[in-house]
């Protein structure tokens, strides 16, 4: 199962635990996380369910490409890391 | 019960309490996070703070204990944009107006007879309503879908901003809002339908044929007198206006001295003829006139204005006061304002004299009193 991890900066604001979830895309994986932690969704995605401008998501060390659809594929061993950009602070 | 002054700043929410006759900062909440807007619900005492995370977006935090502890509740969210929705563009930039929450610029409580009802004005121009004390919010589609929104453009920000919500204390279904830049809008059915009002208001910066169009006006801030809600004061981009008929018609006042440019205004809660402003030179020179800071007060309905300077810096002053950063308490005598350069002043004699709370604070966005 893909592993999802969040920046410690985010965990200061809301509950954002590292976890293993199902999913074949970043969207599917994060939706599983949000199902257990609904308040977390609005910190990472905006009203239109797109990645916030100053949030970056890495998949296996590479920045995610599809910031609107979050359709980047993940596999069972993938590591998804959600961090804040250096901009926007 | 102590009196409180709440300061929404670039670096958090500051709680200022009057203890043994002295105002002191007693607490900071949301340290280092901008707090552009705060409401203290007069019906319940609940504090509602808009907390604007640079990376993670705006959230609403609620406190039932005067700010000791906070609980995040729902934040206004624009519904997913329908694919066939006609694009609304900013007429100035020709860029599509975003369909998502950018900033919160207004928070107000509904009437005393509307428990749980809250209003929230946002950038890029959506008005939201909550019927359950902020547990959920709904975009007011009657305004968002109004064809008049196509004329709106940014003033204080890149996108249209709803910065003023005035609930009529005689009839809480009657609400005025002001948009920068989109004029003044009125509902008489708690938001089901809207009418753009405001004859006599003009925007000198617009082409002549649009100058008096109520639907494009840049009201910076409107204050409604609680004791006489038909009496309204407006600090507009092009000067100071007043209305005595609920905002349908406005008179431009040319008596302001030293200047009629600014952002904030407040009105005395019981005396509609008394109002305060904090002037700058003009729109392209946003600094105090001659670098000497003053508050302007009229006590005769705008026939004359006096510049109040005692306790305020009279040289090398660059303070600008944002539209939500001037407040008057319910006693009608205690006022406070905060500046872009981090000073806050308090007056307990209607503005005759001012005492600086601090000159070391972050830029001040929002000033609100409680229990004064």
Short mmCIF file of C-alpha atoms in Angstrom, two decimals:
data_model
loop_
_atom_site.label_atom_id
_atom_site.label_comp_id
_atom_site.label_asym_id
_atom_site.label_seq_id
_atom_site.Cartn_x
_atom_site.Cartn_y
_atom_site.Cartn_z
CA UNK A 1 0.00 0.00 0.00
CA UNK A 2 1.31 3.49 -0.74
CA UNK A 3 2.71 5.33 2.26
CA UNK A 4 1.61 8.92 2.87
CA UNK A 5 3.61 11.30 4.98
CA UNK A 6 3.06 14.96 5.85
CA UNK A 7 5.40 17.78 6.73
CA UNK A 8 5.73 18.43 10.44
CA UNK A 9 4.77 22.03 9.68
CA UNK A 10 1.32 20.80 8.75
CA UNK A 11 0.93 18.66 11.82
CA UNK A 12 1.21 21.83 13.89
CA UNK A 13 -2.10 22.95 12.39
CA UNK A 14 -4.14 19.78 12.17
CA UNK A 15 -3.97 16.05 12.69
CA UNK A 16 -1.92 14.65 9.80
CA UNK A 17 -0.51 11.24 10.68
CA UNK A 18 1.70 9.16 8.43
CA UNK A 19 -0.27 6.21 7.16
CA UNK A 20 -0.55 3.37 4.65
CA UNK A 21 -3.57 3.60 2.38
CA UNK A 22 -5.03 1.98 -0.72
CA UNK A 23 -5.09 3.74 -4.07
CA UNK A 24 -3.69 3.71 -7.57
CA UNK A 25 -3.40 7.50 -7.92
CA UNK A 26 -2.46 10.31 -5.57
CA UNK A 27 -6.14 11.36 -5.54
CA UNK A 28 -7.30 7.93 -4.48
CA UNK A 29 -4.64 7.65 -1.82
CA UNK A 30 -5.34 11.06 -0.32
CA UNK A 31 -9.09 10.50 -0.43
CA UNK A 32 -8.55 7.52 1.84
CA UNK A 33 -6.58 9.69 4.24
CA UNK A 34 -9.24 12.41 4.16
CA UNK A 35 -11.96 9.85 4.91
CA UNK A 36 -10.33 9.31 8.30
CA UNK A 37 -9.22 12.94 8.78
CA UNK A 38 -11.76 15.18 7.04
CA UNK A 39 -10.33 18.44 8.41
CA UNK A 40 -7.04 17.71 6.64
CA UNK A 41 -8.53 18.01 3.14
CA UNK A 42 -8.89 21.81 3.23
CA UNK A 43 -5.26 22.27 4.25
CA UNK A 44 -3.93 20.46 1.19
CA UNK A 45 -6.64 21.04 -1.42
CA UNK A 46 -8.63 24.17 -2.21
CA UNK A 47 -12.38 24.55 -2.77
CA UNK A 48 -12.10 22.97 -6.22
CA UNK A 49 -10.13 19.98 -4.93
CA UNK A 50 -6.93 21.20 -6.54
CA UNK A 51 -3.60 21.30 -4.71
CA UNK A 52 -3.12 24.62 -2.93
CA UNK A 53 -0.64 26.90 -4.70
CA UNK A 54 1.93 26.69 -1.93
CA UNK A 55 1.66 22.97 -1.21
CA UNK A 56 3.85 20.46 -3.04
CA UNK A 57 3.28 16.73 -3.25
CA UNK A 58 6.16 14.40 -4.05
CA UNK A 59 5.69 10.86 -5.32
CA UNK A 60 8.79 8.75 -4.82
CA UNK A 61 10.93 11.85 -4.71
CA UNK A 62 9.47 13.52 -7.81
CA UNK A 63 7.05 16.46 -7.70
CA UNK A 64 3.54 15.43 -8.68
CA UNK A 65 2.62 16.67 -12.16
CA UNK A 66 -1.18 16.86 -12.16
CA UNK A 67 -1.88 19.46 -9.49
CA UNK A 68 -5.56 19.78 -10.50
CA UNK A 69 -6.60 16.19 -11.04
CA UNK A 70 -4.01 14.48 -8.80
CA UNK A 71 -4.02 11.66 -11.34
CA UNK A 72 -0.33 10.80 -10.97
CA UNK A 73 -0.16 7.07 -10.51
CA UNK A 74 1.25 5.38 -7.45
CA UNK A 75 2.14 1.75 -6.84
CA UNK A 76 2.05 -0.42 -3.78
CA UNK A 77 5.53 0.65 -2.71
CA UNK A 78 5.17 4.37 -3.44
CA UNK A 79 5.91 7.05 -0.91
CA UNK A 80 3.76 10.18 -1.10
CA UNK A 81 5.15 13.17 0.74
CA UNK A 82 3.08 16.32 1.28
CA UNK A 83 5.08 19.43 2.09
CA UNK A 84 4.75 23.19 2.01
CA UNK A 85 6.56 25.07 -0.72
CA UNK A 86 9.24 27.56 0.22
CA UNK A 87 6.96 30.23 -1.21
CA UNK A 88 3.78 31.37 0.45
CA UNK A 89 4.93 31.65 4.03
CA UNK B 1 -15.69 41.58 33.53
CA UNK B 2 -12.66 43.12 31.83
CA UNK B 3 -12.96 45.08 28.64
CA UNK B 4 -11.11 43.63 25.69
CA UNK B 5 -9.65 44.86 22.46
CA UNK B 6 -8.82 42.25 19.85
CA UNK B 7 -6.21 42.90 17.19
CA UNK B 8 -6.04 40.77 14.06
CA UNK B 9 -2.49 41.17 12.79
CA UNK B 10 -0.02 39.85 10.25
CA UNK B 11 1.45 37.67 13.00
CA UNK B 12 -1.53 36.44 14.95
CA UNK B 13 -4.44 37.55 17.11
CA UNK B 14 -3.62 39.75 20.08
CA UNK B 15 -5.93 40.02 23.07
CA UNK B 16 -5.65 43.38 24.82
CA UNK B 17 -7.41 43.63 28.18
CA UNK B 18 -8.10 46.60 30.39
CA UNK B 19 -7.03 45.54 33.85
CA UNK B 20 -6.98 47.99 36.75
CA UNK B 21 -7.48 50.83 34.33
CA UNK B 22 -4.60 49.92 32.04
CA UNK B 23 -4.75 48.33 28.57
CA UNK B 24 -2.23 45.51 28.18
CA UNK B 25 -1.59 42.72 25.70
CA UNK B 26 -2.36 39.55 27.61
CA UNK B 27 -2.35 36.83 24.98
CA UNK B 28 -1.39 35.96 21.41
CA UNK B 29 -3.29 33.29 19.52
CA UNK B 30 -2.22 31.79 16.17
CA UNK B 31 1.31 33.09 16.58
CA UNK B 32 2.92 34.06 13.26
CA UNK B 33 -0.24 33.34 11.23
CA UNK B 34 -2.15 36.26 9.67
CA UNK B 35 -5.58 37.01 11.15
CA UNK B 36 -7.33 39.33 8.71
CA UNK B 37 -10.77 39.29 10.33
CA UNK B 38 -12.38 38.74 13.71
CA UNK B 39 -15.97 38.76 14.91
CA UNK B 40 -17.10 38.77 18.47
CA UNK B 41 -20.72 37.62 18.15
CA UNK B 42 -22.68 40.03 20.34
CA UNK B 43 -25.46 37.45 20.81
CA UNK B 44 -23.27 34.76 22.30
CA UNK B 45 -19.84 36.20 23.04
CA UNK B 46 -18.29 33.66 20.68
CA UNK B 47 -15.07 34.80 19.03
CA UNK B 48 -14.65 33.87 15.37
CA UNK B 49 -11.25 34.40 13.81
CA UNK B 50 -10.29 34.08 10.17
CA UNK B 51 -6.83 32.51 10.20
CA UNK B 52 -4.99 32.76 6.92
CA UNK B 53 -2.25 30.17 6.57
CA UNK B 54 0.20 31.08 3.86
CA UNK B 55 0.49 27.51 2.64
CA UNK B 56 -2.71 25.88 3.78
CA UNK B 57 -5.40 28.45 3.11
CA UNK B 58 -7.88 30.30 5.27
CA UNK B 59 -9.62 28.59 8.19
CA UNK B 60 -12.20 29.74 10.70
CA UNK B 61 -11.47 29.24 14.38
CA UNK B 62 -14.09 29.62 17.12
CA UNK B 63 -13.60 30.32 20.82
CA UNK B 64 -16.31 30.12 23.45
CA UNK B 65 -14.01 31.18 26.29
CA UNK B 66 -12.77 34.56 25.17
CA UNK B 67 -9.81 33.21 23.22
CA UNK B 68 -8.30 30.80 25.77
CA UNK B 69 -9.05 27.82 23.55
CA UNK B 70 -10.04 27.57 19.88
CA UNK B 71 -11.87 25.05 17.75
CA UNK B 72 -11.71 24.91 13.97
CA UNK B 73 -15.11 24.72 12.31
CA UNK B 74 -16.14 24.76 8.68
CA UNK B 75 -14.70 27.39 6.40
CA UNK B 76 -16.68 28.94 3.56
CA UNK B 77 -15.95 26.95 0.41
CA UNK B 78 -17.07 27.66 -3.11
CA UNK B 79 -19.00 24.73 -4.57
CA UNK B 80 -17.35 22.84 -7.38
CA UNK B 81 -17.71 25.00 -10.45
CA UNK B 82 -20.19 23.56 -12.97
CA UNK B 83 -18.53 22.90 -16.32
CA UNK B 84 -21.20 24.84 -18.20
CA UNK B 85 -21.09 27.89 -15.93
CA UNK B 86 -20.48 31.02 -18.01
CA UNK B 87 -17.08 32.48 -17.21
CA UNK B 88 -17.15 35.76 -15.30
CA UNK B 89 -14.07 37.83 -16.02
CA UNK B 90 -12.57 40.76 -14.21
CA UNK B 91 -13.45 43.57 -16.65
CA UNK B 92 -10.15 45.32 -15.96
CA UNK B 93 -7.73 42.43 -16.35
CA UNK B 94 -10.00 40.22 -18.51
CA UNK B 95 -8.87 37.30 -16.39
CA UNK B 96 -11.52 34.84 -15.16
CA UNK B 97 -12.58 35.51 -11.58
CA UNK B 98 -11.42 32.58 -9.42
CA UNK B 99 -14.08 30.23 -8.13
CA UNK B 100 -12.43 29.55 -4.81
CA UNK B 101 -11.87 31.20 -1.45
CA UNK B 102 -8.94 33.60 -1.56
CA UNK B 103 -9.44 35.70 1.61
CA UNK B 104 -12.06 36.50 4.23
CA UNK B 105 -12.76 40.23 4.48
CA UNK B 106 -16.00 40.38 6.45
CA UNK B 107 -17.55 38.47 9.35
CA UNK B 108 -20.79 39.67 10.91
CA UNK B 109 -23.51 38.22 13.06
CA UNK B 110 -27.13 38.06 11.95
CA UNK B 111 -29.80 39.79 13.97
CA UNK B 112 -30.75 39.10 17.54
CA UNK B 113 -33.78 37.24 16.18
CA UNK B 114 -31.59 35.05 13.94
CA UNK B 115 -29.69 32.78 16.34
CA UNK B 116 -26.83 30.98 14.65
CA UNK B 117 -26.90 33.11 11.52
CA UNK B 118 -23.53 34.45 10.38
CA UNK B 119 -22.44 36.35 7.28
CA UNK B 120 -19.01 36.05 5.70
CA UNK B 121 -17.72 38.26 2.89
CA UNK B 122 -14.84 37.01 0.81
CA UNK B 123 -12.42 37.69 -1.95
CA UNK B 124 -13.09 37.00 -4.88
CA UNK B 125 -16.59 38.35 -4.19
CA UNK B 126 -18.64 35.50 -2.78
CA UNK B 127 -20.93 36.12 0.17
CA UNK B 128 -21.50 33.17 2.48
CA UNK B 129 -24.19 32.49 5.04
CA UNK B 130 -24.17 30.07 7.94
CA UNK B 131 -27.37 29.12 9.75
CA UNK B 132 -25.70 26.95 12.36
CA UNK B 133 -23.03 29.09 14.05
CA UNK B 134 -20.39 28.20 11.50
CA UNK B 135 -20.84 24.43 11.46
CA UNK B 136 -21.54 24.81 7.74
CA UNK B 137 -21.59 27.62 5.15
CA UNK B 138 -23.44 28.17 1.93
CA UNK B 139 -22.47 30.46 -0.93
CA UNK B 140 -25.23 33.02 -1.48
CA UNK B 141 -25.91 32.06 -5.07
CA UNK B 142 -28.46 34.83 -5.63
CA UNK B 143 -25.61 37.33 -5.43
CA UNK B 144 -22.84 35.20 -6.95
CA UNK B 145 -25.05 34.42 -9.95
CA UNK B 146 -26.31 38.00 -10.30
CA UNK B 147 -25.46 39.44 -13.75
CA UNK B 148 -24.23 42.59 -12.00
CA UNK B 149 -21.21 40.68 -10.70
CA UNK B 150 -19.73 40.82 -14.20
CA UNK B 151 -18.90 44.47 -13.56
CA UNK B 152 -16.96 43.84 -10.35
CA UNK B 153 -13.20 44.17 -10.18
CA UNK B 154 -10.49 44.33 -7.59
CA UNK B 155 -9.77 47.40 -5.52
CA UNK B 156 -7.84 46.76 -2.31
CA UNK B 157 -6.94 43.35 -3.71
CA UNK B 158 -6.62 41.76 -7.13
CA UNK B 159 -10.17 40.40 -7.04
CA UNK B 160 -13.49 41.84 -5.85
CA UNK B 161 -13.82 41.93 -2.07
CA UNK B 162 -16.93 41.98 0.11
CA UNK B 163 -15.64 43.92 3.07
CA UNK B 164 -18.76 45.34 4.73
CA UNK B 165 -21.92 43.61 5.93
CA UNK B 166 -24.44 45.79 7.78
CA UNK B 167 -27.45 44.07 9.34
CA UNK B 168 -30.38 46.41 10.00
CA UNK B 169 -31.20 46.14 13.72
CA UNK B 170 -34.85 47.02 12.99
CA UNK B 171 -35.27 44.23 10.45
CA UNK B 172 -32.52 41.67 10.29
CA UNK B 173 -33.70 40.37 6.92
CA UNK B 174 -32.52 43.74 5.59
CA UNK B 175 -28.77 43.65 4.96
CA UNK B 176 -26.39 45.94 3.12
CA UNK B 177 -23.07 44.77 1.78
CA UNK B 178 -20.30 46.73 0.08
CA UNK B 179 -17.90 45.44 -2.54
CA UNK B 180 -14.57 46.86 -3.53
CA UNK B 181 -15.10 47.40 -6.42
CA UNK B 182 -18.72 46.47 -7.00
CA UNK B 183 -20.82 49.02 -5.17
CA UNK B 184 -23.44 48.64 -2.47
CA UNK B 185 -25.99 45.83 -2.52
CA UNK B 186 -29.15 45.46 -0.50
CA UNK B 187 -31.31 42.49 0.38
CA UNK B 188 -34.63 42.65 2.20
CA UNK B 189 -35.16 38.89 2.37
CA UNK B 190 -32.00 37.67 4.15
CA UNK B 191 -30.16 37.22 0.90
CA UNK B 192 -32.69 35.64 -1.42
CA UNK B 193 -32.70 38.66 -3.74
CA UNK B 194 -30.35 41.61 -4.17
CA UNK B 195 -30.50 45.13 -5.54
CA UNK B 196 -27.57 47.40 -6.28
CA UNK B 197 -28.15 50.82 -4.72
CA UNK B 198 -26.21 54.03 -4.30
CA UNK B 199 -27.23 57.05 -6.33
CA UNK B 200 -24.84 59.97 -6.13
CA UNK B 201 -21.69 57.97 -5.54
CA UNK B 202 -19.04 58.51 -8.16
CA UNK B 203 -15.67 57.12 -9.17
CA UNK B 204 -13.46 59.78 -10.70
CA UNK B 205 -10.98 57.23 -11.96
CA UNK B 206 -13.52 55.61 -14.30
CA UNK B 207 -14.38 56.69 -17.84
CA UNK B 208 -17.06 59.41 -17.77
CA UNK B 209 -19.93 57.20 -18.87
CA UNK B 210 -19.31 54.77 -15.98
CA UNK B 211 -18.39 57.28 -13.31
CA UNK B 212 -21.78 57.27 -11.57
CA UNK B 213 -22.59 53.60 -12.16
CA UNK B 214 -23.55 52.25 -8.69
CA UNK B 215 -22.38 48.79 -9.72
CA UNK B 216 -18.66 49.62 -9.98
CA UNK B 217 -18.14 51.86 -6.98
CA UNK B 218 -15.16 51.39 -4.68
CA UNK B 219 -16.65 51.80 -1.23
CA UNK B 220 -13.73 51.26 1.12
CA UNK B 221 -15.92 50.89 4.18
CA UNK B 222 -19.49 51.68 5.27
CA UNK B 223 -20.67 52.25 8.84
CA UNK B 224 -24.35 52.00 9.83
CA UNK B 225 -25.52 53.84 12.94
CA UNK B 226 -27.17 51.25 15.24
CA UNK B 227 -29.58 53.83 16.70
CA UNK B 228 -30.51 55.20 13.27
CA UNK B 229 -29.82 52.53 10.65
CA UNK B 230 -30.89 54.75 7.76
CA UNK B 231 -27.82 56.89 8.54
CA UNK B 232 -24.73 55.57 6.80
CA UNK B 233 -21.20 56.87 6.45
CA UNK B 234 -18.92 55.77 3.67
CA UNK B 235 -15.21 56.16 3.14
CA UNK B 236 -15.00 55.76 -0.61
CA UNK B 237 -11.97 55.72 -2.86
CA UNK B 238 -13.04 59.16 -4.04
CA UNK B 239 -13.93 60.71 -0.73
CA UNK B 240 -16.41 60.72 2.09
CA UNK B 241 -20.13 60.22 1.46
CA UNK B 242 -23.13 60.04 3.75
CA UNK B 243 -26.66 58.76 3.34
CA UNK B 244 -29.74 59.43 5.41
CA UNK B 245 -32.06 57.08 3.55
CA UNK B 246 -30.47 53.68 4.03
CA UNK B 247 -27.96 54.01 1.22
CA UNK B 248 -30.29 54.76 -1.66
CA UNK B 249 -28.91 58.27 -2.08
CA UNK B 250 -25.55 59.64 -1.06
CA UNK B 251 -24.12 63.10 -0.53
CA UNK B 252 -20.48 63.78 -1.26
CA UNK B 253 -18.88 65.80 1.55
CA UNK B 254 -16.20 68.27 0.59
CA UNK B 255 -15.54 69.55 4.08
CA UNK B 256 -12.99 66.98 5.22
CA UNK B 257 -9.76 68.46 6.52
CA UNK B 258 -6.92 67.63 6.03
CA UNK B 259 -8.00 65.00 3.46
CA UNK B 260 -10.96 62.93 2.38
CA UNK B 261 -8.95 59.87 1.33
CA UNK B 262 -8.74 56.85 3.59
CA UNK B 263 -10.09 53.39 4.23
CA UNK B 264 -11.80 53.18 7.62
CA UNK B 265 -14.82 54.83 9.18
CA UNK B 266 -16.87 54.29 12.32
CA UNK B 267 -20.03 55.99 13.53
CA UNK B 268 -21.18 56.77 17.06
CA UNK B 269 -23.63 54.04 18.15
CA UNK B 270 -26.24 56.56 19.33
CA UNK B 271 -25.47 59.74 17.40
CA UNK B 272 -25.66 59.36 13.64
CA UNK B 273 -24.08 62.77 13.12
CA UNK B 274 -20.80 61.78 14.74
CA UNK B 275 -18.28 59.74 12.76
CA UNK B 276 -14.52 59.20 12.60
CA UNK B 277 -12.06 58.68 9.73
CA UNK B 278 -8.29 58.27 9.44
CA UNK B 279 -7.09 60.22 6.42
CA UNK B 280 -4.17 59.75 4.08
CA UNK B 281 -3.15 62.20 1.37
CA UNK B 282 -4.82 60.50 -1.60
CA UNK B 283 -4.91 57.25 -3.49
CA UNK B 284 -1.46 57.49 -5.04
CA UNK B 285 0.04 58.93 -1.84
CA UNK B 286 -1.07 56.62 0.93
CA UNK B 287 0.64 58.30 3.88
CA UNK B 288 -0.58 60.82 6.47
CA UNK B 289 -0.82 64.41 5.25
CA UNK B 290 2.56 66.07 5.90
CA UNK B 291 3.60 62.85 7.65
CA UNK B 292 1.53 63.94 10.66
CA UNK B 293 -1.02 61.35 11.77
CA UNK B 294 -4.52 62.41 12.72
CA UNK B 295 -8.02 61.07 13.17
CA UNK B 296 -10.83 63.16 11.67
CA UNK B 297 -14.11 63.56 13.51
CA UNK B 298 -17.35 65.20 12.56
CA UNK B 299 -20.04 65.88 15.14
CA UNK B 300 -22.43 67.77 12.91
CA UNK B 301 -23.24 65.30 10.20
CA UNK B 302 -20.27 66.25 8.06
CA UNK B 303 -20.77 70.01 7.97
CA UNK B 304 -17.36 70.31 9.62
CA UNK B 305 -14.49 67.99 10.49
CA UNK B 306 -11.83 68.39 13.14
CA UNK B 307 -8.39 66.81 13.05
CA UNK B 308 -7.58 65.06 16.34
CA UNK B 309 -3.84 64.87 16.88
CA UNK B 310 -3.14 64.75 20.60
CA UNK B 311 -1.04 61.68 21.34
CA UNK B 312 -0.46 60.87 17.66
CA UNK B 313 2.95 61.30 15.96
CA UNK B 314 3.18 64.61 14.13
CA UNK B 315 6.37 64.06 12.18
CA UNK B 316 7.92 61.25 10.16
CA UNK B 317 4.71 59.23 10.37
CA UNK B 318 3.93 56.72 7.62
CA UNK B 319 0.97 55.00 9.24
CA UNK B 320 -1.89 53.83 7.06
CA UNK B 321 -5.01 52.41 8.68
CA UNK B 322 -6.76 49.61 6.85
CA UNK B 323 -10.56 49.56 6.51
CA UNK B 324 -11.17 47.14 9.39
CA UNK B 325 -8.53 48.58 11.70
CA UNK B 326 -10.55 51.39 13.29
CA UNK B 327 -13.12 50.46 15.93
CA UNK B 328 -15.53 52.14 18.29
CA UNK B 329 -16.88 50.50 21.44
CA UNK B 330 -20.53 50.40 22.43
CA UNK B 331 -19.96 53.21 24.93
CA UNK B 332 -19.46 55.60 22.02
CA UNK B 333 -16.36 57.09 23.64
CA UNK B 334 -13.69 54.42 23.43
CA UNK B 335 -11.96 54.08 20.07
CA UNK B 336 -8.90 52.25 18.85
CA UNK B 337 -7.01 51.92 15.61
CA UNK B 338 -3.99 50.07 14.36
CA UNK B 339 -1.63 50.85 11.54
CA UNK B 340 0.24 49.14 8.76
CA UNK B 341 3.46 49.87 10.60
CA UNK B 342 2.42 48.16 13.79
CA UNK B 343 1.24 50.87 16.14
CA UNK B 344 -2.05 50.77 18.02
CA UNK B 345 -3.65 53.75 19.71
CA UNK B 346 -6.58 53.86 22.12
CA UNK B 347 -8.73 56.85 23.03
CA UNK B 348 -11.23 56.91 25.88
CA UNK B 349 -12.50 60.40 25.23
CA UNK B 350 -14.03 60.15 21.77
CA UNK B 351 -10.70 60.74 20.06
CA UNK B 352 -9.70 63.96 21.80
CA UNK B 353 -6.56 62.27 23.12
CA UNK B 354 -4.81 59.06 22.15
CA UNK B 355 -2.43 56.76 23.95
CA UNK B 356 -0.20 54.37 22.06
CA UNK B 357 -0.50 50.76 23.21
CA UNK B 358 2.61 49.71 21.30
CA UNK B 359 4.75 50.67 18.33
CA UNK B 360 6.26 47.21 17.99
CA UNK B 361 3.40 45.17 16.60
CA UNK B 362 2.92 43.50 13.22
CA UNK B 363 0.81 45.24 10.58
CA UNK B 364 -2.74 45.57 11.96
CA UNK B 365 -5.60 44.23 9.85
CA UNK B 366 -8.58 44.22 12.19
CA UNK B 367 -9.54 45.89 15.48
CA UNK B 368 -12.57 44.86 17.53
CA UNK B 369 -13.81 45.73 21.04
CA UNK B 370 -15.65 43.51 23.51
CA UNK B 371 -17.39 44.44 26.74
CA UNK B 372 -16.63 48.16 26.66
#
